[in-house]
Short mmCIF file of C-alpha atoms in Angstrom, two decimals:
data_model
loop_
_atom_site.label_atom_id
_atom_site.label_comp_id
_atom_site.label_asym_id
_atom_site.label_seq_id
_atom_site.Cartn_x
_atom_site.Cartn_y
_atom_site.Cartn_z
CA MET A 1 -5.95 32.35 78.73
CA SER A 2 -9.05 34.36 79.62
CA THR A 3 -11.88 33.10 81.78
CA LYS A 4 -14.06 32.91 78.69
CA GLU A 5 -11.57 30.81 76.75
CA THR A 6 -11.15 28.48 79.72
CA ALA A 7 -14.91 28.04 79.93
CA ILE A 8 -15.08 26.93 76.32
CA SER A 9 -11.96 24.94 75.71
CA GLY A 10 -10.48 24.15 79.11
CA ASP A 11 -6.86 23.63 80.06
CA ASP A 12 -6.61 19.90 79.40
CA GLU A 13 -5.79 19.46 75.73
CA THR A 14 -6.33 15.68 76.01
CA PHE A 15 -9.92 16.09 77.18
CA SER A 16 -12.12 13.37 75.68
CA LEU A 17 -15.82 14.13 75.64
CA SER A 18 -16.67 10.55 74.71
CA ALA A 19 -14.73 9.21 77.71
CA LYS A 20 -16.32 11.73 80.07
CA LEU A 21 -19.83 10.95 78.87
CA GLY A 22 -19.06 7.24 79.18
CA GLN A 23 -18.11 7.74 82.82
CA ILE A 24 -21.37 9.58 83.50
CA ALA A 25 -23.47 6.96 81.71
CA GLY A 26 -21.70 4.12 83.53
CA ARG A 27 -22.43 5.28 87.07
CA VAL A 28 -24.89 2.60 88.11
CA ASP A 29 -25.17 4.06 91.60
CA ARG A 30 -27.76 6.54 90.35
CA ASP A 31 -30.90 6.00 88.30
CA ARG A 32 -31.32 9.58 87.10
CA ILE A 33 -28.99 12.28 85.83
CA TYR A 34 -29.75 15.88 86.74
CA ILE A 35 -28.88 18.66 84.34
CA ARG A 36 -27.22 20.62 87.14
CA ASP A 37 -24.87 17.65 87.66
CA LEU A 38 -23.97 17.66 83.97
CA LEU A 39 -23.10 21.34 84.25
CA LEU A 40 -20.72 20.55 87.10
CA GLU A 41 -19.16 17.45 85.58
CA LEU A 42 -18.64 18.95 82.12
CA ASP A 43 -17.49 22.33 83.41
CA GLN A 44 -14.00 21.72 82.04
CA ARG A 45 -15.34 22.30 78.54
CA ALA A 46 -18.46 24.09 79.73
CA ILE A 47 -20.69 25.58 77.07
CA ALA A 48 -19.35 23.67 74.06
CA ALA A 49 -19.66 20.27 75.79
CA MET A 50 -23.14 21.11 77.06
CA LEU A 51 -24.25 22.22 73.59
CA PHE A 52 -23.20 18.84 72.22
CA VAL A 53 -24.93 16.90 75.00
CA PHE A 54 -28.20 18.77 74.55
CA ALA A 55 -28.14 18.76 70.74
CA VAL A 56 -27.16 15.17 70.02
CA PRO A 57 -30.47 13.55 71.13
CA ASN A 58 -32.18 15.49 68.33
CA THR A 59 -30.00 13.77 65.72
CA ILE A 60 -31.29 10.25 66.42
CA PRO A 61 -34.58 8.61 67.48
CA VAL A 62 -34.82 8.77 71.27
CA PRO A 63 -37.34 7.77 73.95
CA PRO A 64 -40.24 10.23 74.32
CA GLY A 65 -39.44 13.14 76.62
CA VAL A 66 -35.65 12.93 76.41
CA SER A 67 -35.35 15.54 73.68
CA GLY A 68 -37.62 17.86 75.59
CA VAL A 69 -35.49 17.66 78.73
CA LEU A 70 -32.18 18.03 76.92
CA GLY A 71 -33.33 20.51 74.30
CA ALA A 72 -34.51 23.37 76.50
CA PRO A 73 -31.01 24.50 77.61
CA LEU A 74 -29.79 24.99 74.03
CA LEU A 75 -31.25 28.48 73.74
CA PHE A 76 -29.68 29.63 77.01
CA LEU A 77 -26.26 28.13 76.27
CA ALA A 78 -26.11 29.39 72.70
CA ALA A 79 -27.02 32.91 73.83
CA GLN A 80 -24.33 32.78 76.51
CA LEU A 81 -21.76 31.63 73.95
CA MET A 82 -22.74 34.52 71.70
CA LEU A 83 -22.44 37.02 74.56
CA GLY A 84 -19.24 35.56 76.02
CA ARG A 85 -20.86 34.59 79.32
CA ALA A 86 -20.11 31.69 81.65
CA PRO A 87 -22.56 28.76 81.44
CA TRP A 88 -25.67 29.11 83.58
CA LEU A 89 -29.13 27.59 83.50
CA PRO A 90 -32.24 28.62 85.46
CA ALA A 91 -33.31 26.28 88.24
CA ILE A 92 -36.43 25.21 86.34
CA ILE A 93 -34.11 23.62 83.76
CA ALA A 94 -31.10 22.73 85.93
CA ASP A 95 -33.30 20.77 88.36
CA ARG A 96 -34.78 18.59 85.63
CA SER A 97 -33.52 15.04 85.20
CA PHE A 98 -33.68 12.07 82.86
CA ALA A 99 -33.12 8.35 83.24
CA ARG A 100 -29.48 7.29 83.22
CA ALA A 101 -30.49 4.24 81.18
CA ASP A 102 -31.89 6.51 78.44
CA PHE A 103 -28.68 8.53 78.48
CA ALA A 104 -26.65 5.32 78.18
CA ARG A 105 -28.73 4.15 75.20
CA ILE A 106 -28.19 7.43 73.40
CA LEU A 107 -24.47 7.31 74.10
CA ALA A 108 -24.29 3.74 72.81
CA LYS A 109 -25.54 5.00 69.45
CA VAL A 110 -23.47 8.17 69.13
CA GLY A 111 -20.42 7.11 71.17
CA PRO A 112 -18.59 5.20 68.42
CA TRP A 113 -19.09 8.10 65.99
CA LEU A 114 -17.92 10.57 68.62
CA GLU A 115 -14.77 8.57 69.33
CA LYS A 116 -13.92 8.45 65.61
CA ALA A 117 -14.53 12.19 65.31
CA GLU A 118 -12.25 12.93 68.25
CA ARG A 119 -9.45 10.98 66.61
CA LEU A 120 -9.74 13.19 63.54
CA MET A 121 -9.68 16.47 65.45
CA ARG A 122 -6.68 18.47 66.59
CA PRO A 123 -5.96 22.15 67.36
CA ARG A 124 -5.69 24.03 64.04
CA PHE A 125 -6.88 27.37 62.75
CA SER A 126 -7.75 27.97 66.39
CA ILE A 127 -8.44 31.64 65.70
CA LEU A 128 -11.88 30.44 64.58
CA THR A 129 -12.52 28.88 67.99
CA LYS A 130 -11.71 31.93 70.12
CA PRO A 131 -13.16 35.43 70.53
CA PRO A 132 -14.37 37.23 68.55
CA ALA A 133 -15.00 34.39 66.07
CA GLU A 134 -16.63 32.17 68.69
CA TYR A 135 -19.20 34.90 69.37
CA LEU A 136 -20.28 34.56 65.73
CA VAL A 137 -20.40 30.80 66.21
CA GLY A 138 -22.65 31.45 69.20
CA ALA A 139 -24.96 33.63 67.09
CA LEU A 140 -25.26 30.93 64.43
CA THR A 141 -25.83 28.30 67.11
CA LEU A 142 -28.60 30.39 68.65
CA ILE A 143 -30.36 30.67 65.28
CA LEU A 144 -30.02 26.92 64.78
CA ALA A 145 -31.35 26.27 68.30
CA ILE A 146 -34.42 28.39 67.58
CA VAL A 147 -35.06 26.58 64.29
CA LEU A 148 -34.59 23.25 66.04
CA PHE A 149 -37.77 23.81 68.03
CA LEU A 150 -39.93 24.76 65.06
CA PRO A 151 -42.52 22.03 64.28
CA ILE A 152 -41.47 21.50 60.66
CA PRO A 153 -39.92 18.53 58.80
CA LEU A 154 -36.10 18.53 59.04
CA GLY A 155 -36.47 21.33 61.55
CA ASN A 156 -34.55 19.56 64.29
CA MET A 157 -32.20 16.93 62.87
CA LEU A 158 -30.10 19.06 60.50
CA PRO A 159 -29.68 22.03 62.89
CA ALA A 160 -28.80 19.59 65.69
CA ILE A 161 -26.10 17.96 63.56
CA ALA A 162 -24.66 21.40 62.77
CA ILE A 163 -24.64 22.35 66.47
CA CYS A 164 -22.85 19.10 67.34
CA ILE A 165 -20.13 19.73 64.75
CA LEU A 166 -19.65 23.33 65.91
CA ALA A 167 -19.48 22.24 69.54
CA LEU A 168 -16.87 19.57 68.84
CA GLY A 169 -14.81 22.09 66.90
CA LEU A 170 -14.83 24.45 69.87
CA ILE A 171 -14.00 21.69 72.35
CA GLN A 172 -10.92 20.57 70.43
CA GLN A 173 -10.08 24.06 69.10
CA ASP A 174 -10.32 22.72 65.56
CA GLY A 175 -11.19 25.53 63.16
CA ILE A 176 -11.73 23.08 60.29
CA TRP A 177 -14.61 21.52 62.19
CA VAL A 178 -15.99 24.94 63.04
CA LEU A 179 -15.97 25.77 59.33
CA ALA A 180 -17.66 22.44 58.54
CA GLY A 181 -20.28 23.11 61.19
CA THR A 182 -20.87 26.59 59.82
CA VAL A 183 -21.43 25.26 56.29
CA THR A 184 -23.72 22.53 57.64
CA GLY A 185 -25.64 25.12 59.64
CA ILE A 186 -26.12 27.42 56.65
CA VAL A 187 -27.23 24.51 54.46
CA SER A 188 -29.72 23.39 57.12
CA LEU A 189 -31.15 26.90 57.37
CA VAL A 190 -31.56 27.06 53.60
CA ILE A 191 -33.33 23.68 53.56
CA VAL A 192 -35.61 24.61 56.46
CA SER A 193 -36.40 27.95 54.80
CA GLY A 194 -37.31 26.07 51.63
CA VAL A 195 -39.58 23.74 53.57
CA ILE A 196 -41.31 26.68 55.26
CA ALA A 197 -41.75 28.43 51.90
CA ALA A 198 -43.20 25.25 50.36
CA PHE A 199 -45.70 24.84 53.21
CA ALA A 200 -46.67 28.50 53.00
CA PHE A 201 -47.21 28.22 49.25
CA ALA A 202 -49.27 25.04 49.70
CA ALA A 203 -51.38 26.75 52.35
CA TRP A 204 -51.93 29.75 50.06
CA LEU A 205 -53.05 27.44 47.24
CA ALA A 206 -55.44 25.62 49.57
CA ILE A 207 -56.95 28.88 50.84
CA SER A 208 -57.25 30.19 47.30
CA ALA A 209 -59.06 27.03 46.20
CA ILE A 210 -61.54 27.31 49.07
CA PHE A 211 -62.32 30.97 48.60
#
């Protein structure tokens, strides 16, 4: 297995992201979780696990500021997945932190769903989870990450859901989930494009009425 493949999928086929995140959230000896620590603790599944962690807060209502802290790394990680690079974040992002209690509350909401999803996943059609296919997944994820930050309705939730599905597919080497994430991503882009077009048309009508 190449270094790149190890960075994405790891060597432990029984890896449970839900269990790992539960361990992190349950460490009462620390009040805050630093992003650099997440990089170290999730290194076994590296980019894919980090993409899920940073995307999932955008799929549910969260305390103010949490999405901002966890959302910034998405662009870097998606670009690195597309280019086949090892995970890395600049210090200005890696040194940021968030309250462990907030992380635990988010996990309490998504944890049961994540556990159910993990039970459904298994290695299949794994060609879709390895190079060169995963580079295309990275390109789609990067586009979704960019759209996620646009200030438009549905501009963050649907792309975030698609990123989560793609990430889980890569973690468990499940090509079916990668396909499902790809379809979800394309649908979300179509919907967001429609919303942008509708706003642009409404703005044009308003300007035309004024002038």
